[in-house]
Amino acid sequence: MRAKLWMGFAPFLSKRYISTCGTSSLPPSSSSLVIQPWLFIGLGNPGEKYQSTRHNVGFDMIDAFAVSQGISLTTHHFKALFGEGVVDGVPVLLAKPQTYINLSGESAGAFAAYYKLPLHRVIVAYDDTDLPCGVLRLQPKGGYGRHNGLKSVIYHFRKNREFGRLRIGIGRPPGQMDPKAFVLQKFNKTGRERIDSAIKEGCDILKMVVTKGLTEAARASNVDQKYKHLVSHDQQS
């Protein structure tokens, strides 16, 4: 059974990864048991300058999930830092596009095409100013709002919007502050604490996606998040 399971993973995992599992001796009939992987993509900007900023919480989410599952994000693949692993028997691919956030679709689109993934097996994690700081929303589809990184992803998914999103609330900019400046700033102490807590919760949500599917994970997690941090959307965080 273990041999059959790994052959199912074979079309999706790298030759390096597969070779460690000894799949060369597997019977040809096992190839019909294909288990489609999940692809989790976090949006952000590369480089030390942007670390820990509001716009990089998508990167933070993928980093934390990778650590929680023992997945290394050290490979460069399709303009992204990339990692692969198995979570509860299901193959998972992780990516952090290094194109700068507004061009994220160049990497995301290449991943989906190369691995021949249906978009309902893709989750994009990103910052959202329409949610209070630290509040999460998991959705199976949607638009891009004012997020140019997500806009790029949709464009490179051939304008198909039916892929999963893990929205990470960062709050709205205070007063008349330029939203572009706001998202490139770091959090204050309270905001950072809320985001760190949310990222831990997000790791559990992503694991639930793998084990129970997107629909069930969204139903369960969104109820828990609905009344979290009862703060106004325009509160600075």
Short mmCIF file of C-alpha atoms in Angstrom, two decimals:
data_model
loop_
_atom_site.label_atom_id
_atom_site.label_comp_id
_atom_site.label_asym_id
_atom_site.label_seq_id
_atom_site.Cartn_x
_atom_site.Cartn_y
_atom_site.Cartn_z
CA MET A 1 0.00 0.00 0.00
CA ARG A 2 2.83 2.40 0.83
CA ALA A 3 4.43 1.67 -2.52
CA LYS A 4 1.18 2.40 -4.36
CA LEU A 5 0.72 5.64 -2.47
CA TRP A 6 4.16 6.93 -3.38
CA MET A 7 3.71 6.11 -7.04
CA GLY A 8 0.59 8.25 -6.91
CA PHE A 9 2.77 11.14 -5.76
CA ALA A 10 5.42 10.53 -8.41
CA PRO A 11 4.10 12.78 -11.22
CA PHE A 12 4.07 15.79 -8.90
CA LEU A 13 7.17 15.61 -6.72
CA SER A 14 10.69 16.27 -7.87
CA LYS A 15 12.98 13.47 -8.98
CA ARG A 16 15.21 14.19 -5.98
CA TYR A 17 12.29 13.79 -3.58
CA ILE A 18 10.87 10.68 -5.23
CA SER A 19 14.22 8.92 -5.38
CA THR A 20 14.47 8.90 -1.60
CA CYS A 21 11.25 6.88 -1.43
CA GLY A 22 12.44 4.01 -3.63
CA THR A 23 9.72 4.25 -6.23
CA SER A 24 11.81 2.64 -8.97
CA SER A 25 10.59 -0.83 -7.91
CA LEU A 26 6.91 0.00 -7.94
CA PRO A 27 4.55 -1.93 -10.22
CA PRO A 28 3.25 -0.16 -13.36
CA SER A 29 -0.37 -0.69 -12.30
CA SER A 30 0.18 1.66 -9.35
CA SER A 31 0.37 4.71 -11.62
CA SER A 32 -3.43 4.95 -11.77
CA LEU A 33 -3.60 5.93 -8.10
CA VAL A 34 -2.71 9.60 -8.51
CA ILE A 35 -3.14 11.86 -5.50
CA GLN A 36 -3.27 15.49 -6.57
CA PRO A 37 -1.13 17.81 -4.47
CA TRP A 38 -2.13 21.08 -2.89
CA LEU A 39 -0.22 24.18 -3.91
CA PHE A 40 0.01 26.88 -1.23
CA ILE A 41 1.38 30.22 -2.44
CA GLY A 42 2.24 33.16 -0.18
CA LEU A 43 2.46 36.68 -1.60
CA GLY A 44 5.11 39.17 -0.51
CA ASN A 45 8.22 41.08 -1.48
CA PRO A 46 11.70 39.51 -1.40
CA GLY A 47 14.63 40.99 0.48
CA GLU A 48 15.46 42.04 4.04
CA LYS A 49 13.99 45.51 3.47
CA TYR A 50 10.47 44.10 3.35
CA GLN A 51 10.68 41.46 6.07
CA SER A 52 7.95 41.68 8.72
CA THR A 53 5.99 44.33 6.81
CA ARG A 54 2.23 44.16 6.39
CA HIS A 55 2.54 43.29 2.71
CA ASN A 56 4.62 40.21 3.58
CA VAL A 57 2.21 38.32 5.82
CA GLY A 58 1.58 35.87 2.96
CA PHE A 59 5.28 34.98 3.06
CA ASP A 60 5.09 34.71 6.85
CA MET A 61 2.20 32.26 6.58
CA ILE A 62 4.02 29.96 4.17
CA ASP A 63 7.21 30.11 6.25
CA ALA A 64 5.34 29.15 9.40
CA PHE A 65 3.46 26.31 7.70
CA ALA A 66 6.72 25.00 6.24
CA VAL A 67 8.33 24.94 9.69
CA SER A 68 5.27 23.27 11.24
CA GLN A 69 5.40 20.47 8.66
CA GLY A 70 9.18 20.13 8.41
CA ILE A 71 9.30 21.35 4.81
CA SER A 72 12.42 23.12 3.55
CA LEU A 73 11.94 26.25 1.41
CA THR A 74 15.38 26.45 -0.15
CA THR A 75 14.84 25.47 -3.79
CA HIS A 76 14.48 28.12 -6.50
CA HIS A 77 11.73 27.05 -8.91
CA PHE A 78 9.66 29.18 -11.32
CA LYS A 79 10.89 32.48 -9.86
CA ALA A 80 9.99 31.36 -6.33
CA LEU A 81 11.41 29.85 -3.19
CA PHE A 82 9.89 26.39 -3.27
CA GLY A 83 9.41 23.42 -0.97
CA GLU A 84 7.59 20.10 -1.16
CA GLY A 85 6.45 17.57 1.37
CA VAL A 86 3.68 15.27 2.49
CA VAL A 87 1.06 16.25 5.06
CA ASP A 88 -1.08 13.40 6.41
CA GLY A 89 -0.44 11.36 3.27
CA VAL A 90 -1.14 14.19 0.83
CA PRO A 91 1.58 15.91 -1.24
CA VAL A 92 1.89 19.64 -0.60
CA LEU A 93 3.82 22.20 -2.65
CA LEU A 94 4.79 25.55 -1.10
CA ALA A 95 5.89 28.65 -3.00
CA LYS A 96 6.97 32.21 -2.22
CA PRO A 97 7.26 34.14 -5.51
CA GLN A 98 10.40 36.30 -5.63
CA THR A 99 9.20 38.54 -8.46
CA TYR A 100 8.04 41.33 -6.15
CA ILE A 101 4.44 41.17 -5.12
CA ASN A 102 2.80 42.97 -8.05
CA LEU A 103 4.20 40.36 -10.47
CA SER A 104 3.38 37.30 -8.35
CA GLY A 105 1.29 35.77 -11.11
CA GLU A 106 4.36 35.13 -13.25
CA SER A 107 5.44 32.52 -10.72
CA ALA A 108 2.00 31.29 -9.61
CA GLY A 109 0.79 30.73 -13.14
CA ALA A 110 3.92 28.77 -14.05
CA PHE A 111 3.49 26.47 -11.04
CA ALA A 112 -0.15 25.69 -11.78
CA ALA A 113 0.62 25.01 -15.44
CA TYR A 114 3.70 22.86 -14.82
CA TYR A 115 2.04 20.65 -12.23
CA LYS A 116 -1.23 20.62 -14.21
CA LEU A 117 -3.18 21.56 -11.12
CA PRO A 118 -6.88 22.35 -11.16
CA LEU A 119 -7.19 25.74 -9.47
CA HIS A 120 -9.40 24.34 -6.71
CA ARG A 121 -6.18 22.70 -5.43
CA VAL A 122 -4.45 26.10 -5.09
CA ILE A 123 -4.54 28.41 -2.05
CA VAL A 124 -3.04 31.92 -2.19
CA ALA A 125 -2.26 33.58 1.16
CA TYR A 126 -2.07 37.39 1.17
CA ASP A 127 -2.57 40.56 3.19
CA ASP A 128 -6.02 42.17 3.17
CA THR A 129 -6.81 45.70 4.34
CA ASP A 130 -10.55 44.95 4.33
CA LEU A 131 -10.20 42.68 7.37
CA PRO A 132 -9.25 43.77 10.90
CA CYS A 133 -5.69 43.03 11.89
CA GLY A 134 -5.24 39.33 12.69
CA VAL A 135 -8.59 38.15 11.30
CA LEU A 136 -8.49 35.37 8.70
CA ARG A 137 -10.88 34.38 5.93
CA LEU A 138 -10.66 31.24 3.80
CA GLN A 139 -12.58 31.43 0.52
CA PRO A 140 -12.86 29.20 -2.56
CA LYS A 141 -12.93 32.09 -5.05
CA GLY A 142 -13.34 35.85 -5.43
CA GLY A 143 -11.92 39.00 -6.98
CA TYR A 144 -8.74 40.89 -6.17
CA GLY A 145 -10.08 44.05 -4.51
CA ARG A 146 -7.23 46.53 -4.44
CA HIS A 147 -4.48 43.92 -4.23
CA ASN A 148 -2.24 44.12 -7.30
CA GLY A 149 -0.42 40.92 -6.41
CA LEU A 150 -3.66 38.97 -6.48
CA LYS A 151 -4.63 40.78 -9.67
CA SER A 152 -1.43 39.46 -11.27
CA VAL A 153 -2.21 35.93 -10.09
CA ILE A 154 -5.68 36.05 -11.63
CA TYR A 155 -4.26 37.35 -14.91
CA HIS A 156 -1.73 34.50 -15.11
CA PHE A 157 -4.43 31.98 -14.19
CA ARG A 158 -6.02 33.04 -17.49
CA LYS A 159 -8.39 35.32 -15.59
CA ASN A 160 -9.87 32.36 -13.72
CA ARG A 161 -10.83 33.49 -10.20
CA GLU A 162 -11.93 30.10 -8.85
CA PHE A 163 -8.92 29.35 -6.67
CA GLY A 164 -8.68 29.36 -2.89
CA ARG A 165 -7.59 32.37 -0.89
CA LEU A 166 -6.45 32.69 2.69
CA ARG A 167 -6.99 36.39 3.42
CA ILE A 168 -4.92 37.73 6.32
CA GLY A 169 -6.34 40.90 7.81
CA ILE A 170 -3.90 43.78 8.39
CA GLY A 171 -6.44 46.55 9.06
CA ARG A 172 -6.92 49.77 7.14
CA PRO A 173 -4.50 52.69 7.02
CA PRO A 174 -5.32 55.42 9.55
CA GLY A 175 -6.76 58.74 8.44
CA GLN A 176 -5.55 59.88 5.04
CA MET A 177 -2.45 57.69 5.03
CA ASP A 178 -1.42 56.39 1.61
CA PRO A 179 -2.35 52.66 1.46
CA LYS A 180 0.85 51.94 -0.48
CA ALA A 181 2.93 53.34 2.37
CA PHE A 182 0.80 51.55 4.98
CA VAL A 183 1.32 48.06 3.59
CA LEU A 184 5.09 48.55 3.42
CA GLN A 185 5.35 49.46 7.10
CA LYS A 186 5.98 47.07 9.95
CA PHE A 187 3.34 46.36 12.59
CA ASN A 188 3.29 48.00 15.97
CA LYS A 189 3.52 45.72 19.02
CA THR A 190 -0.20 44.97 19.27
CA GLY A 191 -0.53 44.39 15.54
CA ARG A 192 2.47 42.07 15.48
CA GLU A 193 1.06 40.01 18.33
CA ARG A 194 -2.25 39.65 16.51
CA ILE A 195 -0.57 38.66 13.27
CA ASP A 196 1.69 36.13 14.97
CA SER A 197 -1.37 34.56 16.60
CA ALA A 198 -3.24 34.58 13.28
CA ILE A 199 -0.36 32.89 11.49
CA LYS A 200 -0.41 30.04 14.01
CA GLU A 201 -4.13 29.68 13.42
CA GLY A 202 -3.53 29.87 9.67
CA CYS A 203 -1.16 26.91 9.83
CA ASP A 204 -3.95 24.86 11.42
CA ILE A 205 -6.37 26.06 8.75
CA LEU A 206 -4.03 25.06 5.94
CA LYS A 207 -3.57 21.64 7.48
CA MET A 208 -7.35 21.34 7.69
CA VAL A 209 -7.54 22.14 3.99
CA VAL A 210 -5.26 19.19 3.30
CA THR A 211 -7.08 16.76 5.55
CA LYS A 212 -10.73 17.84 5.13
CA GLY A 213 -10.84 19.87 1.94
CA LEU A 214 -11.33 23.55 1.21
CA THR A 215 -15.10 23.68 1.73
CA GLU A 216 -15.06 22.08 5.16
CA ALA A 217 -11.99 24.03 6.27
CA ALA A 218 -13.65 27.31 5.25
CA ARG A 219 -16.89 26.45 7.04
CA ALA A 220 -15.14 25.58 10.28
CA SER A 221 -12.49 28.30 10.34
CA ASN A 222 -14.58 31.25 9.18
CA VAL A 223 -17.09 30.72 11.98
CA ASP A 224 -14.27 30.85 14.51
CA GLN A 225 -12.79 33.99 12.94
CA LYS A 226 -16.04 35.95 12.51
CA TYR A 227 -16.03 37.78 15.83
CA LYS A 228 -12.31 37.69 16.49
CA HIS A 229 -10.73 40.95 17.65
CA LEU A 230 -13.83 43.13 17.79
CA VAL A 231 -12.16 46.21 16.37
CA SER A 232 -13.20 48.55 13.61
CA HIS A 233 -11.78 48.06 10.14
CA ASP A 234 -10.14 51.46 10.15
CA GLN A 235 -8.22 50.99 13.40
CA GLN A 236 -4.47 51.31 12.90
CA SER A 237 -2.59 48.16 13.80
#
